[in-house]
Tab-separated table of C-alpha atoms (C1' of nucleotides) in Angstrom:
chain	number	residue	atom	x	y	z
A	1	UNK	CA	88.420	115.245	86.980
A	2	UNK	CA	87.780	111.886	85.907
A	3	UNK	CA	89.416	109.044	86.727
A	4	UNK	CA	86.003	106.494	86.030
A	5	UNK	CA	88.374	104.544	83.819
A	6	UNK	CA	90.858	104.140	86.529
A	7	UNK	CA	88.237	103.044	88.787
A	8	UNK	CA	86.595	100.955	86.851
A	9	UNK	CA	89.911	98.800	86.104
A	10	UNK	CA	90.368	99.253	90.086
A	11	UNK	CA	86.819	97.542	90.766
A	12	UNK	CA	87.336	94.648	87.765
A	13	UNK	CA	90.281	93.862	88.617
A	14	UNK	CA	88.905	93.203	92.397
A	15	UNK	CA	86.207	91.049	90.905
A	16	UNK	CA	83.918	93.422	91.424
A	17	UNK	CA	81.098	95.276	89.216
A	18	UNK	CA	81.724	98.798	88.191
A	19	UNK	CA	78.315	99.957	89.071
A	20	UNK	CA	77.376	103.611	88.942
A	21	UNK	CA	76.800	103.357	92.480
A	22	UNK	CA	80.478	102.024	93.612
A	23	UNK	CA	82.098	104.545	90.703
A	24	UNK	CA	80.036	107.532	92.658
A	25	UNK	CA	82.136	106.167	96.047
A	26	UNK	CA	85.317	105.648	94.364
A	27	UNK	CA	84.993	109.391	92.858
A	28	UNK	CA	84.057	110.859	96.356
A	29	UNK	CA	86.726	108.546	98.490
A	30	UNK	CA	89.880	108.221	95.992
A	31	UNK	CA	89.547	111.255	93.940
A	32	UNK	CA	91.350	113.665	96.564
A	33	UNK	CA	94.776	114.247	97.759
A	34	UNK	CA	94.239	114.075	101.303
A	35	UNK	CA	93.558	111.210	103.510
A	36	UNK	CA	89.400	110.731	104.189
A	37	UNK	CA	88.339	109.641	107.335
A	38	UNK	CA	84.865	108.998	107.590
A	39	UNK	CA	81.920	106.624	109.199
A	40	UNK	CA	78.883	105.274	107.471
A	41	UNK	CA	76.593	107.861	108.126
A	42	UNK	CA	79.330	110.383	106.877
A	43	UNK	CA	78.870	108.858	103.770
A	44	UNK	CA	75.928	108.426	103.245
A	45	UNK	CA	75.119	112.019	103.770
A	46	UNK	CA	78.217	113.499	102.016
A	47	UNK	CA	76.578	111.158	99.079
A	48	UNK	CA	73.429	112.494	98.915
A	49	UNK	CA	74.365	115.940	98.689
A	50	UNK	CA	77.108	115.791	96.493
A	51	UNK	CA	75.479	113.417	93.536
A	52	UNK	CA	71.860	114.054	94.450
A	53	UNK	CA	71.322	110.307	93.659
A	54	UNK	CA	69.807	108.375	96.813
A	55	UNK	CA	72.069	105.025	96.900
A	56	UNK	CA	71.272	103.282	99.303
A	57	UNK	CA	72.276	102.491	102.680
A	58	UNK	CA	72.562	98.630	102.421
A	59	UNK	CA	74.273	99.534	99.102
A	60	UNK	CA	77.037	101.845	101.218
A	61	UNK	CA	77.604	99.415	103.504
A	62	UNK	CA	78.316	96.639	100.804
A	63	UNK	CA	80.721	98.616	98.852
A	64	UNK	CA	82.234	99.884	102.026
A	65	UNK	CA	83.383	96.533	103.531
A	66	UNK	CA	84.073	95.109	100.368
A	67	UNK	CA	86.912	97.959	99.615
A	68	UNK	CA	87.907	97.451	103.002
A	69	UNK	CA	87.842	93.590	102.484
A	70	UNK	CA	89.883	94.507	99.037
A	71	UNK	CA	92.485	96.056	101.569
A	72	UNK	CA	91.332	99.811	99.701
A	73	UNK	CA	90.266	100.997	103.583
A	74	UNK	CA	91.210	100.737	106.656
A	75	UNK	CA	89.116	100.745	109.947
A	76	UNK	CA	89.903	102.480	112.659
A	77	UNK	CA	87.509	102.010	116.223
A	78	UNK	CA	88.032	104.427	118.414
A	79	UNK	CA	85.092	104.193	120.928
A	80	UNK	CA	81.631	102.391	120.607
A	81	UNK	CA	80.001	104.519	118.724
A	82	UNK	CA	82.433	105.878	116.471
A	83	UNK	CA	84.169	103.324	113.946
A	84	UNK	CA	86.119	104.969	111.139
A	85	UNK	CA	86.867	104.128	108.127
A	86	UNK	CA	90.357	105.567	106.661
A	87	UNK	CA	91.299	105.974	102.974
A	88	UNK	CA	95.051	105.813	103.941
A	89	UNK	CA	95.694	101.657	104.268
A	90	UNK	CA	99.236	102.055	104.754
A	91	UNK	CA	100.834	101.681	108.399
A	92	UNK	CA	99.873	104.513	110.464
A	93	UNK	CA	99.093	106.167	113.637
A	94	UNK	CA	96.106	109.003	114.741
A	95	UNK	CA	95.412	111.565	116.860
A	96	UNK	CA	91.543	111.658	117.950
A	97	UNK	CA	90.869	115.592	119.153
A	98	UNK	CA	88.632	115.019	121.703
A	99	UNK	CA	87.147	118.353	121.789
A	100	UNK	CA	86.229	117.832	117.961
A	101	UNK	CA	85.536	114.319	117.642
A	102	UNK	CA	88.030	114.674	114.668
A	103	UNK	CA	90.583	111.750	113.366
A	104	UNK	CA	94.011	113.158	112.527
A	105	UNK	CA	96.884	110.601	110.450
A	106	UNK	CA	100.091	110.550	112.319
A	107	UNK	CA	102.760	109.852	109.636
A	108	UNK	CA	104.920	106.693	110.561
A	109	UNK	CA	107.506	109.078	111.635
A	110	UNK	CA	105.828	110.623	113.731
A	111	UNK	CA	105.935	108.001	116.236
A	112	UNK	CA	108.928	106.341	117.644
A	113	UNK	CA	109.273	102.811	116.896
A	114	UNK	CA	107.145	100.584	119.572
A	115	UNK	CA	108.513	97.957	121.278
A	116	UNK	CA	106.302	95.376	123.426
A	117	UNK	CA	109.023	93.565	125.238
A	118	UNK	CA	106.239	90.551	126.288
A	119	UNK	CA	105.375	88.012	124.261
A	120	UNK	CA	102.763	85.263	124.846
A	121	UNK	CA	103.447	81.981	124.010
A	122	UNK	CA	101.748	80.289	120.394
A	123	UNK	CA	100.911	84.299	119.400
A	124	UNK	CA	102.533	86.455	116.856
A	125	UNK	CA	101.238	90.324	116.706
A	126	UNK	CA	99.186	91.361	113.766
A	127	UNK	CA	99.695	94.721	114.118
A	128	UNK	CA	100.324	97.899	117.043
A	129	UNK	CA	97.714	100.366	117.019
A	130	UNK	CA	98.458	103.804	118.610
A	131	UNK	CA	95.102	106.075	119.422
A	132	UNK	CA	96.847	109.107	121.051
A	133	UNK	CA	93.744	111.471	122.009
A	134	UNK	CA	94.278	115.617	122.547
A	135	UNK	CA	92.295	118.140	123.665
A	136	UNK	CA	92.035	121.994	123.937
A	137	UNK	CA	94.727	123.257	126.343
A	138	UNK	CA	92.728	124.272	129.426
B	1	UNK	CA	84.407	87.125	151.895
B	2	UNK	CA	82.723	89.677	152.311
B	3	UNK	CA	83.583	92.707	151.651
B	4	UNK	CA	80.486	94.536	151.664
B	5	UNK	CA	81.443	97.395	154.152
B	6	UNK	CA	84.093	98.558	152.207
B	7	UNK	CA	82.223	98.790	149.246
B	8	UNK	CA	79.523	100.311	151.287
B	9	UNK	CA	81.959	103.442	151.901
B	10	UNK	CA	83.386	103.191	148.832
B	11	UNK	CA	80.062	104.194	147.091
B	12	UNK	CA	78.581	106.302	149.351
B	13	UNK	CA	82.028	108.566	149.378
B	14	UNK	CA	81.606	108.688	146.087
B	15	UNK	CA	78.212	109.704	146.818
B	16	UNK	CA	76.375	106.714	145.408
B	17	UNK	CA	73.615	105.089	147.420
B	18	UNK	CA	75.066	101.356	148.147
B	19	UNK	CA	72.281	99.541	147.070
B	20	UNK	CA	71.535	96.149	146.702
B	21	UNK	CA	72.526	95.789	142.895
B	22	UNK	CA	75.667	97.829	143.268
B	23	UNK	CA	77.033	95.680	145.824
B	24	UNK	CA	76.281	92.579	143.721
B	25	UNK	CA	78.077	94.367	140.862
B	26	UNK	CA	81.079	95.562	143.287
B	27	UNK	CA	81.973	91.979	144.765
B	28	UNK	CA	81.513	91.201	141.461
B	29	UNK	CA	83.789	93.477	139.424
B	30	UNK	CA	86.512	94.367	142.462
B	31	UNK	CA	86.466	91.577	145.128
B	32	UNK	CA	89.391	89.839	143.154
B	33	UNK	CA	92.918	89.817	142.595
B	34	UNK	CA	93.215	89.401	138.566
B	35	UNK	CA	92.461	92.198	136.444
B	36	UNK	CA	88.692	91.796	134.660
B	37	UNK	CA	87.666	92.636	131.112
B	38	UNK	CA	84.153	92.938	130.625
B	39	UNK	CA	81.415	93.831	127.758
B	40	UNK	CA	77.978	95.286	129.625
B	41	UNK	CA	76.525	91.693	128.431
B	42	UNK	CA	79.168	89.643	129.747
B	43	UNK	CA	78.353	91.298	133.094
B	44	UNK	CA	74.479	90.883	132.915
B	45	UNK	CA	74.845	87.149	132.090
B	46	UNK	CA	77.734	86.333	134.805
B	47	UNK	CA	75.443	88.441	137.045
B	48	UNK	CA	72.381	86.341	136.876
B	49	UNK	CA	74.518	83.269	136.815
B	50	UNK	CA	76.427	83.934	140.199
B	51	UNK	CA	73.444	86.141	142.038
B	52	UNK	CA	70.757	84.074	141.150
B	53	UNK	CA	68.678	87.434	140.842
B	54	UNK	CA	67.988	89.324	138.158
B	55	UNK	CA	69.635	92.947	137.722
B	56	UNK	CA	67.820	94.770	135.221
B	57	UNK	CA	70.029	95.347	132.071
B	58	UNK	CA	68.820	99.415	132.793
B	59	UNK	CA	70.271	99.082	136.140
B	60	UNK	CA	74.094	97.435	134.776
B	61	UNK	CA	73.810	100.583	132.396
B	62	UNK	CA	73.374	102.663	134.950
B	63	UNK	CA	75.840	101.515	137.638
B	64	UNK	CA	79.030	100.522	135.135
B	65	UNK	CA	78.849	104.116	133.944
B	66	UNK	CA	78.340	105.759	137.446
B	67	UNK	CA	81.789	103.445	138.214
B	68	UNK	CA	83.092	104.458	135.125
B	69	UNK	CA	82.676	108.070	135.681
B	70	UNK	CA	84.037	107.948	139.459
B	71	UNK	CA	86.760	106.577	137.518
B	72	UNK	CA	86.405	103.033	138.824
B	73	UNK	CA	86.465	101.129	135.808
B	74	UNK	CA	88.230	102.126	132.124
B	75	UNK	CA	86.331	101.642	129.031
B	76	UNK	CA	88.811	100.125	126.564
B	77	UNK	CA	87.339	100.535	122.865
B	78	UNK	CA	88.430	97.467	120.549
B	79	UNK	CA	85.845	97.427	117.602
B	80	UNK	CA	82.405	99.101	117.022
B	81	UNK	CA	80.264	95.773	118.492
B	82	UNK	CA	82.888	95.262	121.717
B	83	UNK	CA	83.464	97.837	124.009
B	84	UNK	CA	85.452	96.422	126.904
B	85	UNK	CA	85.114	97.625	130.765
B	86	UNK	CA	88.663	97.080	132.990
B	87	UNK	CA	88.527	97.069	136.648
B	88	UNK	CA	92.422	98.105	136.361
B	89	UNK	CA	92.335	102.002	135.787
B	90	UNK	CA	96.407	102.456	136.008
B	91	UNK	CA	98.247	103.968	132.690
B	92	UNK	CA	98.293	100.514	130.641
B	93	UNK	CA	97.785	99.585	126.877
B	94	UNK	CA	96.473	95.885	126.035
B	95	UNK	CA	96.968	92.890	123.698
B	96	UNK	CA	93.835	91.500	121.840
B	97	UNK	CA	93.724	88.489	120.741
B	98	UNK	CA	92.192	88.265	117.580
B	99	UNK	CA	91.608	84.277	117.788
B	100	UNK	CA	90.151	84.468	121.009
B	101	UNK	CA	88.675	87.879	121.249
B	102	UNK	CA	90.254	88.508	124.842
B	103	UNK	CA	92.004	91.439	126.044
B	104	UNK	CA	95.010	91.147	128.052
B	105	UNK	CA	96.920	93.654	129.964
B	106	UNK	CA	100.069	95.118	129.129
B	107	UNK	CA	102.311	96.282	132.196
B	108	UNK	CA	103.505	99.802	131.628
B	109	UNK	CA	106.631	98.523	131.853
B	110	UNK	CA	105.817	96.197	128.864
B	111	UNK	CA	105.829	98.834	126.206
B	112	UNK	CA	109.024	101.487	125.679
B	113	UNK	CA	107.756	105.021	126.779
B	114	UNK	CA	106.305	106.132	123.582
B	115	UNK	CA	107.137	109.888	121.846
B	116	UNK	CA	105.115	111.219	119.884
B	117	UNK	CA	106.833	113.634	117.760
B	118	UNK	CA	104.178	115.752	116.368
B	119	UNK	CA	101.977	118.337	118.235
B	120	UNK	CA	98.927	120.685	117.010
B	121	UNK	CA	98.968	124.144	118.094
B	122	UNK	CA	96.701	124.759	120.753
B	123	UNK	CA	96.574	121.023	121.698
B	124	UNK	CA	97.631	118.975	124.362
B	125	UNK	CA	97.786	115.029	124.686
B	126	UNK	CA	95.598	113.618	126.738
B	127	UNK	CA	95.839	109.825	126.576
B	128	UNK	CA	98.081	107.900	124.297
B	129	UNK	CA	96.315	104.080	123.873
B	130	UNK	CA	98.252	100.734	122.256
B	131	UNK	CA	96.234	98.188	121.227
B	132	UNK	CA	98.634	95.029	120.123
B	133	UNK	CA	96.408	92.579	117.997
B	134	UNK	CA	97.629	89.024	118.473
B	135	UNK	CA	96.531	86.359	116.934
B	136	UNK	CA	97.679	82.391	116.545
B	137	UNK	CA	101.526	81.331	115.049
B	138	UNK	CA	100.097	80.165	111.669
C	1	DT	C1'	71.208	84.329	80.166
C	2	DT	C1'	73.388	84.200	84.419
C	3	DA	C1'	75.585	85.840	88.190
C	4	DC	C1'	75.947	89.734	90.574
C	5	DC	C1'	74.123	94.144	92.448
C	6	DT	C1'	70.746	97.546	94.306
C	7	DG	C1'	67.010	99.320	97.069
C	8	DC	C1'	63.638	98.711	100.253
C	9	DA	C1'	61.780	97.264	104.373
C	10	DA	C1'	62.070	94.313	108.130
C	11	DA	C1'	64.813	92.375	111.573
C	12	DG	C1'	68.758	92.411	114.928
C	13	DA	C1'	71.957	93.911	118.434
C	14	DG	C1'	73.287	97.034	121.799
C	15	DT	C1'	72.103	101.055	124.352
C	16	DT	C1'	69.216	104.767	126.276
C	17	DT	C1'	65.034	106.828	128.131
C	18	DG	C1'	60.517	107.664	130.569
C	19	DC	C1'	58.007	106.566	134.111
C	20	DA	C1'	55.737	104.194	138.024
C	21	DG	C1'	56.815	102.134	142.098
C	22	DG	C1'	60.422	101.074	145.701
C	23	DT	C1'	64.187	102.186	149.033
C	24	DA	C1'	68.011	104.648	151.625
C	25	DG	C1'	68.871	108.224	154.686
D	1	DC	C1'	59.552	112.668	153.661
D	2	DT	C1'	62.502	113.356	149.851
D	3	DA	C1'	65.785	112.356	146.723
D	4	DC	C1'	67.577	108.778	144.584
D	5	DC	C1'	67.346	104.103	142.488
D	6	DT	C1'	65.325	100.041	140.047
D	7	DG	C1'	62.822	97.482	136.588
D	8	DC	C1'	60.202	97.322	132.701
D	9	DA	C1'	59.028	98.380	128.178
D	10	DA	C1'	59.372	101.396	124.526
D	11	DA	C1'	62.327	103.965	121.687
D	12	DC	C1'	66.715	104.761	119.294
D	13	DT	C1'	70.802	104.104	116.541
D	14	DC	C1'	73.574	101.553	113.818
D	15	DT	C1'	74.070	97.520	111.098
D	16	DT	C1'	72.610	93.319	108.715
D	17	DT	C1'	69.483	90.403	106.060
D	18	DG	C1'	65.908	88.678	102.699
D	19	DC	C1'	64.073	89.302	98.648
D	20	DA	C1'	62.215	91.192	94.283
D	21	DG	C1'	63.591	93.598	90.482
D	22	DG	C1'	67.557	95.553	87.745
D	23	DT	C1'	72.106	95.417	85.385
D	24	DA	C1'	76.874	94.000	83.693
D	25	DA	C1'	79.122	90.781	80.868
DNA sequence: TTACCTGCAAAGAGTTTGCAGGTAG
DNA sequence: CTACCTGCAAACTCTTTGCAGGTAA
């Protein structure tokens, strides 16, 4: 149930503070078996009813990008004004259900390997993002 | 040149009034060969650039979304603060170049046929979407 | 003690809405 | 004449910033 000591080595050893308020975030994101996918205002709210603390949103946002700057999240935009945050970094693929708004991992397997047969000229690709959106059938 | 009655059928088969501002917008966006990747504020500033009159920001709203939902223009989602418009609406995916910020088209051809070898029960694919970050060789 | 962190409120950026007046058909 | 369209300003949502007070080391 507690892995604050794991967390806390997590955060020092990222040069960053172990504050009750980033420990609360660690518990909710990291402490589960699943992959989390969640935006800001998730958060925020799944924070406030699960600790009954108030941290705050300016707080949230710090700790947010700074895990994701710490390569501990990934981002994943998938229209204007959705942008997701994913607590699986490694190299991966989603479904978006339309008809739920939900995010869904795609395991590396799941998707043949990509091939972009152009290339520009001075460029080098950072990475190949698949968004591959489903709905209800009819 | 000139173009205008074409667009002036175009729009009012599609059962939009051809206005004033939507024809400025319509030579604008379609009376071109290339391709054209726009954000809503790239338009408004190119508009009062090249027209000389001012389209009210309300009005750009309006019209890129009536295009978009005649299925005129594609939105193309790269981050939460961009949200690109493209005046090509064929099956493509796109290259973004991280040092530049610019979206480039990908031919269909350009990227293998992609399988996807998962499926949810009950669900059918709708859209599958590649974005290819690029960015500068070192 | 010092550098870092938090919370609040204000400020920004982009987008949407309500409404009065204007225009196409 | 009527329905639709435009422009303006206000309102909204999400995110960022400045700063005073608090906390880890």
């Amino acid at each position: 149930m507690n892995n604050n000591s794991g967390f806390i080595e997590k955060l020092r050893s990222s040069g960053l503070r172990p504050t009750k308020q980033r420990l609360e975030i660690c518990k909710l994101l990291f402490d589960r078996k699943k992959t989390f996918h969640f935006t800001i205002g998730d958060l925020s709210k799944i924070l406030k009813k699960e600790t009954n603390k108030k941290i705050s949103l300016a707080t949230i946002y710090n700790t947010v990008h700074s895990f994701k700057k710490k390569g501990y999240l990934k981002e994943i935009s998938v229209d204007r004004e959705k942008s997701y945050f994913d607590t699986n970094t490694s190299n991966h693929h989603h479904f978006l259900d339309i008809s739920t708004n939900e995010l869904i991992d795609l395991k590396e397997e799941d998707v043949d390997n990509i091939k972009i047969k152009k290339s520009l000229p001075g460029k080098k690709i950072k990475s190949i993002e698949v968004l591959v959106k489903i709905e209800n059938n009819n």
